[in-house]
Amino acid sequence: MRSKNRISRKMMAVLAAVLIAAMLLTGCGGGGGGSAASSVAPAPTPGPTPNPDPVPEPTPTPTPEPGEMIAMPDEKTGWIWYIRVTGSNTATLVCTGYEGTGEPSGSLMLPEKLGKYTITEIGSNVFRLGAYNGSAVEEIIIPASVTKIADEAFCYIPELKKVTLKGPAKLGKKSFWYCYNLEEVNLNDNITEIPDEAFELCYALTKIHLPANLKTIGEAAFKNTGLQEVVFPESVRSIGKDAFRIVNNQFTFGLTYIKLNQGLEEVGDGAFSGVTANQIYLPHSVKHIGEKAFGNGDAYASRVVYYEGSASEWRKVSIGNGYDDWNNARIVYSATPERYDAVRNGTKDEVIWRFQPNGVGTMALAGFDWNSLVPSGSIVLPDAVETVSGRFPVTGIDGAVSYCTGVTSVKIPEGVQYATGFEKCTALSSISLPKSLKKLKSSAFSGCTSLTNISLPEGVTTIENGVFNGCTALSNVSLPSTLKTIGADAFSGCRALRTIRLPEGLQTIEDSAFSGNWFTTITIPSSVTEIGARAFYDSPYLETVILNGSCKFGTDNNIFPQGVFSNCSKLREVQMNGDIEEIPAHMFESCSTLNKLKLPPRLKTIRTDAFRNCGVEEIKLPDTVTTIEEKAFEFSYVKKIALSKGMKTIPHRAFYNSALRAVYIPASMQTVDVGAFENCFLTDIYYGGSETDWAAMRIEATGNDALTSARIHYNATVSDLGLTEEFNLLSMLGF
């Protein structure tokens, strides 16, 4: 189009020159064919004076018809703009057709007037000419003369950062859609509507001043923008579907708070869905709230709704279905804007609790919002919560005041059945637990280093993993008769706990439950059926252990395994009663002071390293024992041991590097494996069979020099071993 304009002007100039030359030639025509030398020409006869040629009348420029598109120059820039005539003196800016020095860049003031035409409208895709899409324009200023902006007028201008509308122009749909670098928008205060998708996908838009007379915000008007704060003028009556919704939070997390204006009547479906605002102010003028209007799908969100009206007024509001975080949001009735602002700005002392569903018609406390008041001192947890859906009792504590170092005492209300969420409250010294409590969940009070006493009410059945882990000042614990399970690490590291009574009825003590404790005596009730690996590991002051019942023991399969009582360096006496059939691997490893050991009468198996580096010096195995595994007494202090009459094999390294001096070997023995007695100080063997029987036994030569060089007493009995009087007495009692 530009080239055609230029060619037509040049052609007109050429045609005019040709016409003038022809006229001159015609006016200057010569005489006949006579020669100049023939004769003197006669004096010319005077002719009539010629009249001048008439000046042609200029052809009048035709007046464009309405709807016709014409090119008009911009005197300020030299550009040619294309406009569509809408009236005798008005036009729509359609697109640009540059006759200047380049495409627009930087700040661009759209023309208010071109020739006699006032620009009153901006057409769709005003910058779309060929492949050009206004990519260099960073600022657009729209003059006050413009009253209407068409759909998609400025959509997808990549570099656009700022827009100013000087007049009350009516915006079209998608006016600035996907201007993803747009940062600032200045709207005229007389604009009454922001249409559908007007600023959708403007990721960089973080602030906007809404017009003072704005009434309607259309569907998806600010969907997926970077807006974090919006002040709604009193004139706004409706906010459309998905107006401020965040679907993709790759670039933004949406509004951080929502304070809606008095006079607002309708909030559309999903209007604020996906935003991070946890505190919402609603005026009592609201009549309808759409489906998922404030939902973000996070049932754990700390939503608090400050509602200007009463509870009865709230029940009259039409509310669509929403996500859990909206349905379960706490609601504060008769709230004022001032209270909302005070809480939001941190000038009002108000803890904002977080809740989550906990079954039908109940809630669980899920902690508190760190952006609100941080709890401290003596606190009473709420027993119920007012939500947008009604009032619900609190039946569980899934999070409370974790890491609140200023909390000194806590009261958990009646109705709560389980609790956790007090870990690392280092000043917490007092806890009031309700009679309704059934369970303490994982790490509930771990790291509460000021807690000295805890009394669990009757009805508690479970202490989960790590509940009192690292409570270094805990010295007094009262456990209920209803307790069934003590979880892994439940009391590990409680160095001030010198005594504890485990109730009859307890069934399970899990891995490391009491490891690192400083108590001196522990009695395991007969009801216990399972004790996990390392349950009492590294208890440096433990002296006496009494195990009743028929419990099974856990095995640590780590690279550096540890047994139930391993590394209890001051353990002196162990009584194993009941029907225990197996001593697991590493159970008494490194119990270097152990000197009194009562083995269970129905014992069958002693696993590897069970008494490794153990201090017991004399042992009589019950006749029920059929198996001891390799290295069972490796590096032990045992000097005398009576093996059971049912044993057939002494395994590899069973007594390697031990202090063994004398051993009773029954006639049932068939095999002595490699290294069974390697590096021992063995001097005497008391063998229950004859010399012939001994000769028939298979003894591996390697690592058994001590055995083959010791004195053998044939047809011997256990009494010949010469156990101490004290040990023989214990043996008579079943030790």
XYZ file of C-alpha atoms in Angstrom:
735
model
C 0.000 0.000 0.000
C 2.852 2.381 0.821
C 4.658 1.708 -2.459
C 1.451 2.246 -4.468
C 1.006 5.714 -2.896
C 4.534 6.701 -3.755
C 4.290 5.476 -7.410
C 1.029 7.296 -8.027
C 2.504 10.655 -6.996
C 5.538 10.251 -9.249
C 3.426 9.196 -12.172
C 1.216 12.231 -11.756
C 4.258 14.511 -11.821
C 5.614 12.890 -14.983
C 2.275 13.143 -16.784
C 2.002 16.830 -15.893
C 5.470 17.579 -17.346
C 4.672 15.743 -20.544
C 1.452 17.706 -20.966
C 3.151 21.095 -20.516
C 5.889 20.214 -23.013
C 3.311 19.222 -25.630
C 1.479 22.486 -25.162
C 4.676 24.480 -25.603
C 5.583 22.609 -28.760
C 2.184 23.265 -30.202
C 2.423 27.000 -29.442
C 5.835 27.316 -31.098
C 4.955 25.801 -34.623
C 7.216 26.993 -37.731
C 6.300 28.398 -41.356
C 6.697 26.891 -44.898
C 9.656 25.204 -46.495
C 11.401 28.316 -48.226
C 15.118 28.729 -47.758
C 16.616 31.690 -45.969
C 18.851 32.611 -48.906
C 16.106 32.946 -51.488
C 14.947 36.486 -50.793
C 14.211 38.923 -48.093
C 11.031 38.032 -46.408
C 8.287 40.601 -46.654
C 7.299 42.426 -43.511
C 4.912 40.377 -41.573
C 1.394 41.405 -41.561
C 0.302 42.045 -37.936
C -2.027 39.300 -36.797
C -4.467 39.253 -33.957
C -3.059 39.089 -30.428
C -3.523 35.505 -29.124
C -5.517 35.021 -25.985
C -3.769 33.120 -23.090
C -4.591 29.453 -22.664
C -7.288 28.916 -20.032
C -6.136 27.616 -16.612
C -7.875 24.311 -15.911
C -9.990 24.096 -12.786
C -8.463 21.800 -10.073
C -10.173 18.462 -9.654
C -11.817 18.458 -6.240
C -10.653 15.746 -3.798
C -13.495 13.332 -3.218
C -14.836 13.133 0.358
C -14.301 9.630 1.794
C -17.403 7.705 2.509
C -18.036 6.287 6.009
C -16.357 2.888 6.281
C -13.660 3.748 3.727
C -10.054 3.195 4.782
C -7.574 5.901 3.909
C -3.955 6.706 4.659
C -3.277 9.788 6.743
C 0.063 11.306 7.706
C 0.994 12.038 11.287
C 2.644 15.447 11.300
C 4.444 14.742 14.571
C 6.114 11.524 13.535
C 5.959 11.449 9.783
C 4.274 8.095 9.865
C 1.306 7.172 7.782
C -1.617 5.851 9.786
C -4.499 3.996 8.253
C -7.865 5.042 9.484
C -11.429 4.039 8.761
C -13.802 6.962 8.453
C -16.716 6.792 10.854
C -18.178 10.296 10.420
C -17.547 13.628 8.828
C -14.807 14.394 11.321
C -14.219 11.135 13.178
C -12.327 7.957 12.421
C -11.077 4.648 13.783
C -7.358 4.031 13.966
C -6.967 0.780 12.042
C -3.257 0.107 11.652
C 0.071 1.734 10.880
C 1.700 2.072 7.505
C 5.039 3.628 8.058
C 6.419 6.259 5.710
C 8.835 7.507 8.306
C 12.259 6.297 9.320
C 11.341 3.132 11.151
C 8.944 1.173 13.201
C 7.772 2.640 16.515
C 9.793 1.918 19.608
C 9.978 3.110 23.177
C 7.125 5.385 24.200
C 4.340 5.820 21.623
C 1.607 8.454 21.856
C -1.255 7.447 19.615
C -2.544 10.342 17.513
C -5.561 12.238 18.808
C -6.189 13.842 15.385
C -5.163 13.070 11.825
C -6.023 15.827 9.375
C -9.578 16.847 10.082
C -10.387 13.504 11.682
C -10.516 13.015 15.433
C -9.538 9.501 16.467
C -12.361 8.122 18.598
C -11.748 4.377 18.290
C -8.862 1.917 18.183
C -9.395 -1.081 15.909
C -8.426 -4.704 16.456
C -4.730 -5.586 16.196
C -3.767 -2.000 15.505
C -0.115 -2.911 15.231
C -0.593 -5.921 13.010
C 0.749 -4.900 9.595
C 2.331 -7.780 7.775
C 4.576 -9.586 10.191
C 5.009 -6.622 12.486
C 3.323 -6.782 15.867
C 4.647 -3.709 17.625
C 7.488 -5.656 19.218
C 9.597 -2.602 19.971
C 6.888 -0.548 21.698
C 7.429 -0.338 25.479
C 4.808 2.293 26.345
C 1.462 3.189 24.789
C -0.457 6.360 25.614
C -4.060 6.403 24.441
C -5.486 9.946 24.060
C -8.628 11.205 25.774
C -10.443 11.430 22.434
C -10.653 7.622 22.223
C -13.983 6.311 23.499
C -13.739 2.704 22.344
C -11.004 0.112 22.069
C -11.809 -2.949 19.988
C -11.346 -6.587 20.978
C -7.700 -7.680 20.832
C -6.556 -4.149 19.999
C -3.163 -4.480 21.681
C -2.921 -8.214 22.360
C 0.467 -9.906 22.278
C 2.883 -6.988 22.171
C 5.976 -8.651 23.618
C 7.917 -5.608 24.822
C 4.998 -3.533 26.089
C 5.588 -2.505 29.719
C 3.303 0.467 30.368
C -0.160 1.577 29.271
C -1.945 4.855 30.012
C -5.589 5.550 29.082
C -6.269 9.279 29.348
C -9.989 8.983 28.702
C -12.919 6.762 29.724
C -12.549 4.507 26.728
C -14.576 1.330 26.675
C -12.151 -1.563 26.578
C -12.746 -4.562 24.326
C -12.225 -8.229 25.168
C -8.591 -9.329 25.237
C -7.506 -5.695 24.853
C -4.052 -6.428 26.285
C -4.156 -10.232 26.279
C -0.771 -11.952 26.636
C 1.300 -8.785 26.923
C 3.519 -10.802 29.192
C 5.972 -8.009 29.981
C 3.286 -5.465 30.877
C 4.132 -4.039 34.321
C 2.043 -0.889 34.768
C -1.478 0.106 33.725
C -2.978 3.555 34.364
C -6.726 3.573 33.778
C -8.977 6.589 33.674
C -11.206 6.774 36.770
C -14.355 6.993 34.643
C -13.910 3.552 33.099
C -16.780 1.389 34.356
C -15.889 -2.060 33.047
C -12.855 -4.253 32.571
C -14.019 -6.810 30.008
C -13.355 -10.516 29.660
C -9.694 -11.543 29.364
C -8.578 -7.916 29.083
C -5.271 -8.520 30.918
C -5.121 -12.319 30.966
C -1.606 -13.811 30.857
C 0.058 -10.500 31.723
C 2.499 -12.294 33.997
C 4.582 -9.221 34.860
C 1.590 -7.131 35.971
C 1.997 -6.907 39.757
C 0.036 -3.723 40.549
C -2.930 -1.945 39.085
C -5.067 1.027 40.100
C -8.662 0.119 39.431
C -10.843 3.055 38.260
C -12.831 4.859 40.950
C -16.108 4.291 39.043
C -15.484 0.687 38.052
C -18.584 -1.503 38.326
C -17.752 -4.783 36.619
C -14.669 -6.969 36.321
C -15.225 -9.503 33.536
C -14.422 -13.163 33.206
C -10.709 -13.982 33.354
C -9.947 -10.259 33.257
C -6.746 -10.720 35.309
C -6.374 -14.479 35.047
C -2.773 -15.655 35.418
C -1.321 -12.249 36.132
C 1.305 -11.311 38.657
C -1.058 -9.152 40.730
C -0.262 -9.402 44.409
C -2.359 -6.552 45.705
C -5.601 -5.009 44.450
C -7.700 -2.245 46.018
C -11.327 -2.638 44.992
C -13.239 0.670 44.708
C -16.652 0.977 46.387
C -18.327 1.088 42.983
C -17.557 -2.551 42.062
C -20.695 -4.692 42.023
C -19.565 -7.934 40.377
C -16.362 -9.894 39.813
C -16.604 -12.377 36.955
C -15.713 -16.011 36.595
C -11.970 -16.731 36.933
C -11.296 -12.986 37.118
C -8.127 -13.338 39.257
C -7.642 -17.079 38.966
C -4.172 -18.597 38.973
C -3.929 -21.790 36.965
C -0.236 -21.947 36.262
C 1.883 -20.641 39.122
C 5.134 -20.975 37.238
C 5.382 -17.205 37.085
C 3.212 -15.972 39.942
C 1.314 -16.969 43.033
C -1.486 -14.455 42.710
C -3.002 -12.161 45.299
C -1.525 -12.360 48.770
C -4.603 -10.835 50.422
C -8.173 -10.125 49.372
C -10.200 -7.257 50.798
C -13.450 -6.892 48.887
C -15.436 -3.672 48.839
C -18.695 -2.740 50.448
C -21.382 -2.827 47.773
C -20.020 -5.938 46.034
C -22.842 -8.353 45.336
C -21.459 -11.212 43.280
C -18.198 -13.166 43.109
C -18.092 -15.505 40.109
C -17.015 -19.136 39.871
C -13.299 -19.551 40.466
C -12.812 -15.778 40.680
C -9.888 -16.079 43.128
C -9.133 -19.773 42.719
C -5.488 -20.711 43.093
C -4.303 -17.499 44.753
C -2.229 -17.601 47.924
C -4.302 -15.183 49.983
C -5.017 -16.803 53.341
C -7.025 -13.913 54.754
C -10.195 -12.714 53.037
C -12.496 -9.838 53.909
C -16.104 -10.050 52.695
C -18.674 -7.252 53.073
C -22.207 -8.115 54.136
C -23.443 -6.799 50.754
C -22.275 -10.043 49.081
C -25.235 -12.094 47.897
C -23.613 -14.817 45.805
C -20.236 -16.580 45.903
C -19.602 -18.899 42.967
C -18.266 -22.418 42.851
C -14.611 -22.644 43.927
C -14.500 -18.854 44.062
C -11.680 -18.885 46.622
C -10.437 -22.454 46.286
C -6.918 -23.499 45.563
C -7.281 -27.190 46.279
C -5.142 -27.121 49.411
C -7.087 -28.473 52.327
C -4.266 -27.440 54.650
C -4.389 -23.756 53.769
C -4.744 -21.360 56.664
C -7.796 -19.597 55.291
C -9.575 -17.112 57.546
C -12.668 -15.274 56.284
C -13.499 -11.995 57.998
C -17.186 -11.427 57.313
C -18.758 -8.061 58.002
C -22.191 -9.487 58.712
C -23.597 -11.810 61.330
C -23.902 -15.589 61.281
C -27.584 -15.286 60.319
C -26.707 -12.979 57.415
C -24.037 -15.392 56.279
C -26.567 -18.218 56.048
C -28.502 -16.163 53.489
C -25.518 -15.905 51.111
C -25.731 -18.204 48.095
C -22.489 -20.222 48.039
C -21.387 -22.683 45.355
C -19.230 -25.694 45.988
C -15.577 -25.010 46.656
C -12.264 -26.638 47.393
C -11.635 -27.910 50.897
C -9.546 -24.919 51.907
C -12.544 -22.654 51.251
C -15.228 -24.911 52.676
C -13.179 -25.449 55.793
C -11.870 -21.926 56.174
C -12.310 -20.371 59.570
C -14.865 -17.558 59.598
C -14.947 -14.535 61.896
C -18.340 -12.824 62.065
C -19.051 -9.106 62.580
C -15.556 -8.273 61.413
C -14.585 -4.753 60.447
C -12.173 -3.654 57.746
C -10.042 -2.157 60.496
C -9.724 -5.507 62.279
C -8.826 -7.212 59.009
C -6.137 -4.621 58.284
C -4.781 -4.888 61.820
C -4.426 -8.664 61.603
C -2.961 -8.501 58.134
C -0.408 -5.881 59.099
C 0.530 -7.695 62.280
C -0.672 -4.964 64.590
C -3.393 -7.099 66.160
C -2.483 -9.999 68.434
C -4.447 -12.781 66.806
C -3.283 -16.337 66.178
C -4.607 -17.624 62.874
C -5.059 -21.362 63.281
C -5.000 -23.755 60.364
C -7.509 -26.608 60.117
C -8.172 -29.596 57.916
C -10.991 -32.160 57.572
C -10.860 -34.997 60.065
C -13.707 -37.256 59.123
C -17.398 -36.475 58.889
C -18.330 -33.315 60.727
C -14.977 -32.844 62.509
C -11.766 -30.882 62.100
C -8.121 -31.369 62.966
C -5.914 -28.510 64.059
C -3.110 -28.244 61.499
C -0.920 -25.584 63.095
C -0.917 -21.845 62.695
C -0.092 -19.267 60.073
C 3.434 -17.937 60.659
C 2.336 -14.650 59.088
C 0.000 -14.122 62.035
C 0.820 -13.848 65.723
C 3.304 -16.534 66.766
C 1.946 -18.310 69.865
C 3.869 -17.880 73.089
C 3.405 -18.260 76.832
C 0.466 -20.339 78.072
C -1.907 -21.286 75.270
C -5.224 -23.117 75.069
C -5.862 -24.835 71.765
C -9.351 -24.335 70.245
C -11.919 -27.068 70.793
C -13.999 -26.097 67.742
C -13.837 -23.918 64.668
C -16.380 -21.728 62.917
C -16.033 -22.313 59.178
C -17.835 -21.005 56.126
C -19.728 -24.308 56.158
C -20.635 -24.339 59.865
C -19.202 -25.124 63.294
C -17.059 -28.258 63.686
C -15.458 -29.788 66.791
C -11.693 -30.389 66.831
C -10.950 -34.084 67.289
C -7.285 -34.201 66.336
C -4.086 -32.151 66.517
C -2.042 -32.745 63.339
C 0.063 -29.656 63.935
C 0.057 -27.096 66.672
C 2.946 -24.887 67.740
C 6.053 -26.620 66.420
C 9.285 -24.628 66.794
C 7.556 -21.973 68.922
C 10.320 -21.448 71.443
C 8.230 -19.009 73.485
C 5.437 -21.450 74.373
C 5.651 -22.461 78.051
C 2.439 -24.465 78.605
C -0.242 -26.066 76.453
C -3.769 -27.233 77.180
C -5.241 -29.670 74.682
C -9.064 -29.550 74.851
C -11.432 -32.412 75.538
C -12.604 -34.200 72.423
C -9.138 -34.481 70.929
C -8.265 -38.125 70.251
C -4.725 -37.779 68.885
C -2.079 -35.096 68.947
C 1.241 -34.023 67.494
C 2.928 -30.777 66.582
C 4.819 -29.554 69.639
C 8.353 -30.504 68.598
C 11.230 -28.131 69.342
C 9.170 -26.051 71.774
C 12.221 -25.692 73.950
C 10.488 -23.638 76.691
C 7.491 -25.978 77.018
C 7.391 -27.298 80.594
C 3.710 -28.127 81.185
C 1.192 -30.115 79.142
C -2.459 -30.752 79.974
C -3.819 -33.756 78.106
C -7.540 -34.552 77.741
C -9.203 -37.777 78.911
C -10.372 -38.313 75.313
C -6.771 -38.769 74.083
C -5.985 -42.135 72.428
C -2.728 -41.580 70.609
C 0.363 -39.384 70.576
C 1.546 -39.189 66.972
C 5.085 -39.142 65.658
C 7.498 -36.578 67.139
C 4.693 -34.914 69.100
C 6.985 -33.514 71.823
C 10.433 -34.310 70.437
C 13.125 -31.824 71.379
C 11.058 -30.224 74.167
C 14.110 -29.824 76.361
C 12.295 -28.077 79.245
C 9.625 -30.756 79.688
C 10.155 -32.526 83.031
C 6.929 -34.443 83.650
C 4.318 -36.160 81.526
C 1.283 -38.113 82.645
C -0.642 -39.890 79.927
C -4.330 -40.389 80.688
C -6.033 -43.757 80.759
C -7.271 -44.530 77.282
C -4.026 -43.799 75.479
C -3.063 -46.904 73.499
C -0.204 -45.712 71.292
C 2.933 -43.624 71.601
C 4.242 -43.321 68.051
C 7.794 -42.872 66.790
C 9.955 -40.216 68.413
C 7.220 -38.687 70.580
C 9.592 -37.732 73.435
C 12.865 -38.116 71.544
C 15.502 -35.724 72.892
C 13.462 -34.519 75.887
C 16.625 -34.267 77.945
C 14.924 -32.899 81.100
C 12.125 -35.479 81.206
C 12.510 -37.251 84.550
C 9.031 -38.479 85.411
C 6.744 -40.446 83.067
C 3.431 -42.029 83.983
C 2.154 -44.549 81.463
C -1.481 -45.743 81.432
C -2.575 -49.350 81.774
C -4.247 -49.058 78.355
C -0.924 -48.544 76.545
C -0.215 -51.156 73.847
C 2.593 -49.737 71.701
C 5.717 -47.648 72.295
C 7.088 -46.573 68.925
C 10.621 -46.336 67.598
C 12.789 -43.709 69.337
C 9.788 -42.756 71.480
C 11.948 -42.026 74.567
C 15.433 -42.124 73.065
C 17.872 -39.627 74.508
C 15.805 -38.914 77.642
C 18.871 -38.680 79.859
C 17.040 -37.509 82.972
C 14.666 -40.505 82.938
C 16.123 -42.707 85.701
C 13.100 -44.972 86.211
C 10.052 -45.975 84.231
C 7.292 -48.501 84.880
C 6.098 -50.317 81.810
C 2.465 -51.360 82.336
C 1.195 -54.890 82.140
C -0.745 -54.978 78.895
C 1.999 -53.349 76.861
C 2.618 -55.456 73.739
C 5.241 -53.797 71.548
C 8.446 -51.842 72.160
C 9.846 -50.762 68.806
C 13.375 -50.038 67.573
C 15.478 -47.698 69.753
C 12.449 -46.868 71.896
C 14.599 -46.219 75.018
C 18.088 -46.008 73.534
C 20.457 -43.605 75.235
C 18.386 -43.392 78.414
C 19.897 -43.072 81.874
C 17.596 -45.274 83.923
C 19.179 -47.999 86.074
C 16.519 -50.729 86.052
C 13.960 -51.906 83.512
C 11.347 -54.611 83.881
C 9.656 -55.887 80.738
C 6.129 -57.112 81.516
C 4.997 -60.564 80.432
C 2.456 -59.012 78.033
C 5.238 -57.726 75.759
C 5.474 -59.889 72.644
C 7.998 -57.895 70.615
C 11.051 -55.765 71.374
C 12.698 -54.026 68.433
C 16.378 -53.722 67.579
C 18.399 -51.317 69.732
C 15.401 -50.824 72.034
C 17.682 -50.139 75.038
C 20.925 -49.646 73.138
C 23.631 -47.479 74.698
C 21.891 -46.904 78.029
C 25.024 -46.028 80.002
C 23.565 -46.426 83.525
C 21.353 -49.462 83.025
C 22.313 -52.094 85.611
C 19.424 -54.562 85.861
C 17.100 -56.018 83.226
C 14.218 -58.348 83.973
C 12.461 -59.803 80.946
C 9.222 -61.660 81.505
C 6.936 -63.290 78.998
C 7.754 -64.794 75.625
C 8.677 -61.777 73.504
C 10.521 -61.863 70.229
C 13.464 -59.550 69.603
C 14.152 -57.464 66.547
C 17.332 -57.696 64.525
C 19.325 -54.753 63.233
C 20.387 -55.472 59.674
C 22.458 -52.319 59.223
C 26.111 -52.358 58.240
C 27.007 -51.774 61.893
C 24.349 -53.802 63.678
C 23.318 -53.139 67.263
C 21.326 -55.320 69.588
C 18.508 -54.733 72.036
C 20.855 -54.168 75.028
C 24.169 -53.747 73.241
C 26.667 -51.216 74.533
C 25.018 -50.973 77.954
C 28.377 -50.626 79.604
C 27.165 -50.886 83.224
C 24.678 -53.700 82.819
C 25.410 -56.237 85.565
C 22.403 -58.534 85.819
C 19.899 -59.938 83.315
C 16.992 -62.193 84.211
C 15.240 -63.731 81.219
C 12.061 -65.458 82.358
C 9.127 -66.837 80.503
C 9.106 -68.617 77.157
C 11.777 -66.736 75.243
C 13.206 -69.121 72.661
C 15.810 -67.019 70.908
C 18.504 -64.533 71.814
C 18.954 -62.404 68.682
C 22.141 -61.199 67.092
C 24.185 -58.636 69.066
C 21.690 -58.614 71.934
C 24.274 -58.212 74.732
C 27.241 -57.155 72.620
C 29.711 -54.927 74.478
C 27.914 -55.354 77.817
C 31.340 -55.626 79.373
C 30.255 -55.628 83.065
C 27.500 -58.222 82.764
C 28.238 -60.942 85.352
C 24.848 -62.375 86.270
C 22.840 -63.976 83.504
C 19.692 -66.042 83.820
C 18.838 -67.692 80.531
C 15.222 -68.644 79.783
C 14.398 -72.324 80.396
C 13.017 -72.846 76.870
C 15.835 -71.165 74.992
C 16.652 -72.847 71.655
C 18.901 -70.503 69.668
C 21.686 -68.021 70.340
C 22.357 -65.877 67.273
C 25.606 -64.455 65.937
C 27.479 -61.973 68.143
C 24.800 -62.264 70.820
C 27.442 -62.177 73.613
C 30.280 -60.635 71.656
C 32.598 -58.664 73.947
C 30.255 -59.490 76.828
C 31.500 -59.577 80.431
C 29.711 -62.681 81.750
C 32.346 -65.203 82.872
C 30.338 -68.371 83.540
C 27.400 -69.686 81.524
C 25.330 -72.837 81.617
C 23.157 -73.261 78.548
C 19.739 -74.859 79.117
C 19.395 -78.322 77.601
C 16.768 -76.913 75.236
C 19.480 -75.038 73.300
C 20.210 -76.747 70.007
C 22.020 -74.009 68.119
C 24.587 -71.331 68.734
C 25.615 -69.352 65.666
C 29.066 -68.281 64.554
C 30.843 -65.659 66.655
C 28.178 -65.920 69.357
C 30.821 -65.522 72.118
C 33.565 -63.873 70.069
C 35.848 -61.602 72.158
C 33.740 -62.412 75.237
C 35.016 -62.603 78.814
C 33.516 -66.046 79.351
C 35.910 -68.399 81.187
C 33.655 -71.374 81.756
C 30.698 -72.519 79.689
C 28.560 -75.632 79.800
C 27.136 -76.407 76.375
C 23.714 -78.060 76.236
C 23.302 -81.811 75.822
C 21.333 -81.432 72.612
C 23.959 -79.486 70.664
C 25.620 -81.102 67.648
C 27.811 -78.326 66.209
C 30.149 -75.658 67.548
C 30.196 -73.114 64.691
C 32.889 -71.009 63.062
C 34.584 -68.592 65.479
C 32.037 -69.322 68.198
C 34.639 -68.565 70.908
C 37.202 -66.712 68.807
C 39.572 -64.602 70.897
C 37.548 -65.218 74.049
C 38.847 -65.705 77.599
C 37.588 -69.299 77.637
C 39.523 -71.619 80.009
C 37.214 -74.608 80.400
C 34.227 -75.945 78.474
C 31.742 -78.769 78.952
C 31.021 -80.497 75.630
C 28.159 -83.029 75.564
C 28.450 -86.454 73.981
C 25.905 -85.351 71.353
C 28.480 -83.037 69.732
C 29.412 -84.095 66.173
C 31.296 -81.185 64.596
C 33.647 -78.413 65.606
C 33.980 -75.901 62.750
C 37.006 -73.952 61.591
C 38.311 -71.453 64.130
C 35.681 -72.281 66.737
C 38.260 -71.948 69.561
C 40.893 -69.856 67.782
C 43.072 -67.683 70.043
C 41.453 -69.047 73.215
C 43.215 -69.877 76.498
C 41.516 -73.243 76.727
C 43.139 -75.671 79.162
C 40.421 -78.179 80.102
C 37.690 -79.927 78.179
C 34.991 -81.794 80.051
C 33.529 -84.239 77.564
C 30.340 -86.160 78.278
C 31.324 -89.185 76.148
C 34.118 -91.696 75.919
C 37.489 -91.408 74.282
C 36.131 -93.458 71.405
C 33.256 -91.020 71.000
C 35.706 -88.130 71.027
C 37.755 -89.734 68.301
C 34.640 -90.088 66.158
C 33.916 -86.328 66.367
C 34.866 -84.219 63.295
C 37.132 -81.412 64.462
C 38.434 -79.004 61.858
C 42.126 -78.565 62.444
C 42.384 -74.929 61.312
C 41.956 -72.499 64.161
C 41.302 -75.152 66.831
C 44.807 -75.653 68.233
C 43.586 -74.668 71.683
C 41.021 -77.462 71.593
C 43.385 -80.177 70.427
C 46.068 -79.249 72.944
C 43.803 -78.978 76.017
C 43.316 -81.685 78.643
C 40.274 -83.810 77.946
C 38.252 -85.259 80.820
C 36.140 -88.077 79.407
C 32.726 -89.169 80.702
C 32.492 -85.872 82.588
C 29.401 -84.070 83.920
C 28.483 -80.413 84.095
C 29.331 -80.359 87.765
C 32.904 -81.346 86.900
C 33.281 -77.980 85.200
C 33.585 -76.447 88.653
C 31.204 -73.541 88.265
C 31.153 -71.168 91.213
C 28.846 -71.820 94.111
C 26.773 -68.774 93.226
C 26.434 -69.848 89.626
C 25.534 -73.423 90.581
C 22.802 -72.058 92.830
C 21.463 -69.963 89.991
C 21.594 -72.992 87.729
C 19.411 -74.933 90.115
C 16.861 -72.163 89.867
C 16.874 -72.387 86.077
C 19.555 -69.848 85.246
